[in-house]
């Protein structure tokens, strides 16, 4: 029997994995000796605190915000665990100044700055740059190619995203994170297939899952191409600003579409999920046994007793 679940998901971390259930969110970490420890991630979800935010075509944005909040806290814990036991070195210069003024908050501050810089770079590369390049192309060729703007920008964004993921996937630490991603998917598949959560059973499962965040990102990029046809501006700043305003709409549509595809297995749903499943070949790697043990530990901690995770 195959279960259809919607309220259990996960996220790969640095040397760990986070599983999100309807009641609890638990992260499991594996140290260098292979010991597995768990931490409960206590973040009150906006979609639970304010039920109106959990309504269809509203919940997509806030579900993603909740995911970021929980992931941010889990990543902070993960970063702290990675530095546990390290011998303290004498700090000098800016490191000493930051430690003296920020103390224990330094990890959070650094992650916040990194997040802001990451968002700024993403806006520049995925929104501003494609418009500028198309404007240059349009001025260089004869004839009217304005109708191809959204397709050009969309294909360029997808290409940049694929290239970025392929490059960072070569970094050993990121590759291990992608392996934890695989452990997450395999464990969820094992649970959905109503099999005992053992390493042997998890190992046999598929790596690629249609409800994956990677699939959601690809779906958003594809929907962005469609929305781009209705944005009349060619000015890079104005067009980028308009696209940013459209992101909540795209996120909500993509979220609902992904939920529909999770409920139904037919030709249309397979077509919609195909690009995301292909992209997961880059972001979801085969895990080792210890990674699967960590995923199982986190999963067992969040499985509800009353079937709240099942699609009725």
Short mmCIF file of C-alpha atoms in Angstrom, two decimals:
data_model
loop_
_atom_site.label_atom_id
_atom_site.label_comp_id
_atom_site.label_asym_id
_atom_site.label_seq_id
_atom_site.Cartn_x
_atom_site.Cartn_y
_atom_site.Cartn_z
CA UNK A 1 0.00 0.00 0.00
CA UNK A 2 1.21 3.51 -0.79
CA UNK A 3 0.37 6.34 1.59
CA UNK A 4 -0.33 9.80 0.26
CA UNK A 5 1.11 12.31 2.72
CA UNK A 6 1.27 16.07 2.62
CA UNK A 7 2.40 17.25 6.03
CA UNK A 8 5.71 15.43 6.40
CA UNK A 9 8.67 16.89 4.58
CA UNK A 10 12.32 17.46 5.16
CA UNK A 11 15.40 19.52 4.52
CA UNK A 12 19.04 18.52 4.20
CA UNK A 13 21.48 20.28 6.53
CA UNK A 14 25.22 20.41 7.04
CA UNK A 15 25.97 16.94 8.42
CA UNK A 16 22.33 16.38 9.26
CA UNK A 17 18.73 16.36 8.20
CA UNK A 18 15.50 18.02 9.36
CA UNK A 19 12.11 16.34 9.19
CA UNK A 20 8.94 18.40 9.46
CA UNK A 21 5.77 16.76 10.75
CA UNK A 22 2.28 18.11 11.52
CA UNK A 23 3.15 18.51 15.22
CA UNK A 24 6.93 18.37 15.59
CA UNK A 25 10.02 19.39 13.65
CA UNK A 26 13.17 17.45 14.50
CA UNK A 27 16.72 17.67 13.17
CA UNK A 28 19.11 14.71 13.41
CA UNK A 29 22.87 15.21 13.18
CA UNK A 30 25.67 12.73 12.59
CA UNK A 31 29.13 13.50 13.98
CA UNK A 32 32.50 12.27 12.72
CA UNK A 33 32.31 9.17 14.92
CA UNK A 34 28.91 8.24 13.49
CA UNK A 35 26.95 9.16 16.62
CA UNK A 36 23.46 10.52 15.88
CA UNK A 37 21.92 13.26 18.03
CA UNK A 38 18.59 15.05 17.67
CA UNK A 39 17.31 18.55 18.32
CA UNK A 40 13.69 19.65 18.28
CA UNK A 41 13.21 22.79 16.17
CA UNK A 42 10.65 24.86 18.07
CA UNK A 43 9.40 27.45 15.60
CA UNK A 44 5.72 28.36 15.69
CA UNK A 45 4.46 28.15 12.12
CA UNK A 46 2.58 31.15 10.78
CA UNK A 47 0.14 28.86 8.94
CA UNK A 48 -0.78 27.25 12.29
CA UNK A 49 -0.84 30.42 14.35
CA UNK A 50 -3.02 32.25 11.82
CA UNK A 51 -5.34 29.73 10.08
CA UNK A 52 -6.25 32.24 7.35
CA UNK A 53 -2.65 32.01 6.10
CA UNK A 54 -3.15 28.29 5.48
CA UNK A 55 -5.91 28.78 2.92
CA UNK A 56 -5.35 27.78 -0.73
CA UNK A 57 -3.59 30.37 -2.92
CA UNK A 58 -2.43 32.15 0.24
CA UNK A 59 -0.53 29.37 2.04
CA UNK A 60 2.24 28.96 -0.55
CA UNK A 61 4.12 32.10 0.47
CA UNK A 62 3.73 31.54 4.21
CA UNK A 63 4.54 27.83 4.02
CA UNK A 64 7.81 28.80 2.34
CA UNK A 65 8.46 31.48 4.99
CA UNK A 66 7.86 28.87 7.70
CA UNK A 67 10.23 26.50 5.92
CA UNK A 68 12.93 29.19 5.78
CA UNK A 69 12.48 30.02 9.47
CA UNK A 70 12.76 26.39 10.55
CA UNK A 71 15.63 25.75 8.14
CA UNK A 72 17.49 28.83 9.37
CA UNK A 73 17.26 27.67 12.98
CA UNK A 74 18.27 24.12 12.07
CA UNK A 75 21.24 25.38 10.03
CA UNK A 76 22.36 27.52 12.98
CA UNK A 77 22.32 24.45 15.25
CA UNK A 78 24.11 22.47 12.54
CA UNK A 79 26.82 25.12 12.23
CA UNK A 80 27.31 25.15 16.01
CA UNK A 81 27.64 21.36 16.09
CA UNK A 82 30.26 21.44 13.34
CA UNK A 83 32.44 23.73 15.46
CA UNK A 84 31.88 21.86 18.73
CA UNK A 85 35.11 20.57 20.19
CA UNK A 86 37.31 22.70 17.96
CA UNK A 87 40.27 24.17 19.75
CA UNK A 88 39.89 27.88 20.23
CA UNK A 89 42.47 29.95 18.43
CA UNK A 90 43.60 33.38 19.49
CA UNK A 91 41.48 35.84 17.55
CA UNK A 92 42.88 38.92 15.93
CA UNK A 93 41.60 41.84 13.88
CA UNK A 94 37.99 41.80 12.75
CA UNK A 95 37.35 38.29 14.14
CA UNK A 96 38.24 39.51 17.63
CA UNK A 97 36.12 42.66 17.24
CA UNK A 98 33.09 40.67 16.04
CA UNK A 99 33.39 38.16 18.88
CA UNK A 100 33.72 40.89 21.52
CA UNK A 101 30.70 42.85 20.27
CA UNK A 102 28.38 40.03 19.13
CA UNK A 103 29.32 37.10 21.34
CA UNK A 104 27.05 34.08 20.83
CA UNK A 105 25.02 35.97 18.23
CA UNK A 106 27.88 36.00 15.74
CA UNK A 107 26.69 32.89 13.86
CA UNK A 108 23.20 34.32 13.40
CA UNK A 109 24.55 37.68 12.26
CA UNK A 110 26.88 36.08 9.72
CA UNK A 111 24.07 33.88 8.37
CA UNK A 112 21.76 36.89 8.11
CA UNK A 113 24.35 38.92 6.19
CA UNK A 114 25.05 35.94 3.94
CA UNK A 115 21.31 35.54 3.28
CA UNK A 116 20.90 39.22 2.38
CA UNK A 117 23.89 39.11 0.04
CA UNK A 118 22.58 35.89 -1.48
CA UNK A 119 19.16 37.43 -2.18
CA UNK A 120 20.76 40.52 -3.70
CA UNK A 121 22.95 38.37 -5.96
CA UNK A 122 19.95 36.23 -6.97
CA UNK A 123 17.97 39.35 -7.95
CA UNK A 124 20.90 40.62 -9.99
CA UNK A 125 21.55 37.34 -11.80
CA UNK A 126 18.05 35.94 -12.25
CA UNK A 127 15.97 39.09 -12.76
CA UNK A 128 18.09 42.08 -13.76
CA UNK A 129 20.77 40.45 -15.93
CA UNK A 130 18.42 38.53 -18.30
CA UNK A 131 16.52 41.75 -19.09
CA UNK A 132 19.72 43.69 -19.75
CA UNK A 133 21.06 40.95 -22.03
CA UNK A 134 17.84 40.76 -24.02
CA UNK A 135 17.82 44.55 -24.45
CA UNK A 136 21.37 44.33 -25.82
CA UNK A 137 20.35 41.52 -28.16
CA UNK A 138 17.29 43.44 -29.35
CA UNK A 139 19.40 46.50 -30.18
CA UNK A 140 21.92 44.34 -32.06
CA UNK A 141 19.53 42.51 -34.40
CA UNK A 142 17.17 43.79 -37.03
CA UNK A 143 13.47 43.09 -36.72
CA UNK A 144 11.08 42.92 -33.81
CA UNK A 145 11.93 40.14 -31.35
CA UNK A 146 10.04 41.57 -28.37
CA UNK A 147 7.73 38.54 -28.33
CA UNK A 148 10.67 36.32 -27.45
CA UNK A 149 11.68 38.33 -24.38
CA UNK A 150 10.03 36.17 -21.73
CA UNK A 151 11.24 32.92 -23.32
CA UNK A 152 14.81 34.23 -23.62
CA UNK A 153 14.86 35.50 -20.04
CA UNK A 154 13.28 32.31 -18.73
CA UNK A 155 15.68 29.97 -20.52
CA UNK A 156 18.62 32.08 -19.33
CA UNK A 157 17.38 31.95 -15.73
CA UNK A 158 16.98 28.17 -15.88
CA UNK A 159 20.42 27.84 -17.45
CA UNK A 160 22.04 29.98 -14.76
CA UNK A 161 20.28 28.02 -12.02
CA UNK A 162 21.36 24.65 -13.44
CA UNK A 163 24.95 25.85 -13.90
CA UNK A 164 25.06 27.27 -10.35
CA UNK A 165 23.78 24.03 -8.79
CA UNK A 166 26.15 21.92 -10.91
CA UNK A 167 29.15 24.01 -9.80
CA UNK A 168 28.37 24.10 -6.07
CA UNK A 169 27.63 20.38 -6.18
CA UNK A 170 31.36 19.82 -6.75
CA UNK A 171 32.17 21.27 -3.31
CA UNK A 172 32.63 18.30 -0.90
CA UNK A 173 30.48 19.79 1.90
CA UNK A 174 27.67 20.64 -0.51
CA UNK A 175 27.88 17.19 -2.06
CA UNK A 176 27.38 15.66 1.40
CA UNK A 177 24.39 17.95 1.93
CA UNK A 178 22.95 16.67 -1.36
CA UNK A 179 23.51 13.13 -0.05
CA UNK A 180 21.48 13.97 3.05
CA UNK A 181 18.87 15.28 0.62
CA UNK A 182 18.80 11.80 -0.91
CA UNK A 183 18.43 10.22 2.54
CA UNK A 184 15.45 12.50 3.21
CA UNK A 185 13.66 11.50 0.00
CA UNK A 186 14.35 7.80 0.36
CA UNK A 187 13.10 7.78 3.96
CA UNK A 188 9.90 9.61 3.04
CA UNK A 189 9.32 7.16 0.17
CA UNK A 190 9.88 4.25 2.58
CA UNK A 191 7.26 5.65 4.94
CA UNK A 192 4.84 6.35 2.08
CA UNK A 193 5.23 2.75 0.90
CA UNK A 194 4.22 1.58 4.39
CA UNK A 195 7.48 -0.27 4.98
CA UNK A 196 9.36 -0.52 8.29
CA UNK A 197 11.86 2.32 8.58
CA UNK A 198 15.11 0.38 8.33
CA UNK A 199 18.29 1.25 6.45
CA UNK A 200 17.76 -1.82 4.24
CA UNK A 201 14.26 -0.70 3.23
CA UNK A 202 15.25 2.96 2.82
CA UNK A 203 18.20 2.02 0.61
CA UNK A 204 15.86 0.41 -1.95
CA UNK A 205 13.74 3.55 -2.44
CA UNK A 206 13.94 6.13 -5.22
CA UNK A 207 15.91 9.34 -4.76
CA UNK A 208 13.68 11.70 -6.72
CA UNK A 209 10.48 12.98 -5.08
CA UNK A 210 7.82 15.17 -6.78
CA UNK A 211 7.25 17.29 -3.63
CA UNK A 212 10.91 18.30 -3.44
CA UNK A 213 11.91 21.94 -3.01
CA UNK A 214 14.09 21.63 -6.11
CA UNK A 215 11.00 20.73 -8.14
CA UNK A 216 9.20 23.71 -6.65
CA UNK A 217 11.99 26.08 -7.72
CA UNK A 218 11.98 24.74 -11.28
CA UNK A 219 8.20 25.02 -11.37
CA UNK A 220 8.47 28.66 -10.27
CA UNK A 221 10.99 29.37 -13.04
CA UNK A 222 8.65 27.86 -15.64
CA UNK A 223 5.66 29.78 -14.28
CA UNK A 224 7.82 32.91 -14.33
CA UNK A 225 8.22 32.52 -18.11
CA UNK A 226 4.44 32.50 -18.50
CA UNK A 227 3.96 35.51 -16.21
CA UNK A 228 6.72 37.34 -18.07
CA UNK A 229 4.59 37.47 -21.21
CA UNK A 230 2.18 39.80 -19.39
CA UNK A 231 4.83 42.24 -18.14
CA UNK A 232 5.07 44.99 -20.77
CA UNK A 233 8.14 46.82 -19.44
CA UNK A 234 11.57 46.58 -21.05
CA UNK A 235 13.39 48.87 -18.61
CA UNK A 236 15.57 46.52 -16.48
CA UNK A 237 14.80 48.26 -13.19
CA UNK A 238 11.04 48.52 -13.79
CA UNK A 239 10.79 44.99 -15.18
CA UNK A 240 12.80 43.56 -12.27
CA UNK A 241 10.63 45.42 -9.74
CA UNK A 242 7.44 44.12 -11.40
CA UNK A 243 8.78 40.55 -11.43
CA UNK A 244 9.58 40.79 -7.73
CA UNK A 245 6.01 41.92 -7.07
CA UNK A 246 4.76 38.87 -8.99
CA UNK A 247 6.79 36.39 -6.93
CA UNK A 248 4.08 35.84 -4.25
CA UNK A 249 1.53 35.09 -6.97
CA UNK A 250 3.90 32.64 -8.71
CA UNK A 251 4.76 30.98 -5.40
CA UNK A 252 1.12 30.44 -4.47
CA UNK A 253 0.22 29.04 -7.90
CA UNK A 254 3.28 26.78 -7.90
CA UNK A 255 2.54 25.54 -4.39
CA UNK A 256 -1.04 24.60 -5.25
CA UNK A 257 0.03 23.00 -8.52
CA UNK A 258 2.63 20.90 -6.73
CA UNK A 259 0.02 19.80 -4.19
CA UNK A 260 -2.37 18.75 -6.97
CA UNK A 261 0.40 16.76 -8.67
CA UNK A 262 1.14 15.03 -5.33
CA UNK A 263 -2.48 13.89 -5.11
CA UNK A 264 -2.82 12.64 -8.69
CA UNK A 265 -0.63 10.42 -10.82
CA UNK A 266 -1.55 10.95 -14.47
CA UNK A 267 0.02 12.14 -17.71
CA UNK A 268 -0.50 15.84 -16.93
CA UNK A 269 0.97 15.59 -13.41
CA UNK A 270 3.96 13.65 -14.74
CA UNK A 271 4.58 16.33 -17.39
CA UNK A 272 4.42 19.09 -14.76
CA UNK A 273 6.80 17.30 -12.37
CA UNK A 274 9.24 16.01 -15.02
CA UNK A 275 11.56 19.09 -15.14
CA UNK A 276 11.91 19.14 -11.35
CA UNK A 277 12.58 15.41 -11.16
CA UNK A 278 15.28 15.79 -13.81
CA UNK A 279 16.86 18.68 -11.88
CA UNK A 280 17.02 16.52 -8.76
CA UNK A 281 19.73 14.48 -10.48
CA UNK A 282 21.99 17.38 -9.49
CA UNK A 283 20.64 18.13 -6.02
CA UNK A 284 19.78 14.65 -4.69
CA UNK A 285 22.69 12.22 -4.34
CA UNK A 286 22.88 8.63 -3.10
CA UNK A 287 23.35 8.65 0.72
CA UNK A 288 25.45 6.36 2.88
CA UNK A 289 24.02 4.20 5.66
CA UNK A 290 24.73 6.70 8.46
CA UNK A 291 22.89 9.43 6.56
CA UNK A 292 19.89 7.13 6.19
CA UNK A 293 20.05 6.32 9.91
CA UNK A 294 19.93 10.04 10.69
CA UNK A 295 16.95 10.52 8.35
CA UNK A 296 15.13 7.57 9.94
CA UNK A 297 15.79 8.95 13.44
CA UNK A 298 14.35 12.34 12.48
CA UNK A 299 11.39 10.77 10.65
CA UNK A 300 10.41 8.51 13.53
CA UNK A 301 10.34 11.54 15.83
CA UNK A 302 7.77 13.46 13.73
CA UNK A 303 5.37 10.72 12.55
CA UNK A 304 1.95 11.52 14.06
CA UNK A 305 -0.01 8.81 15.85
CA UNK A 306 -3.40 9.75 14.43
CA UNK A 307 -2.72 9.88 10.69
CA UNK A 308 -2.77 13.69 10.44
CA UNK A 309 -0.21 13.48 7.65
CA UNK A 310 -2.41 11.41 5.33
CA UNK A 311 -4.43 12.82 2.45
CA UNK A 312 -8.03 12.05 3.20
#
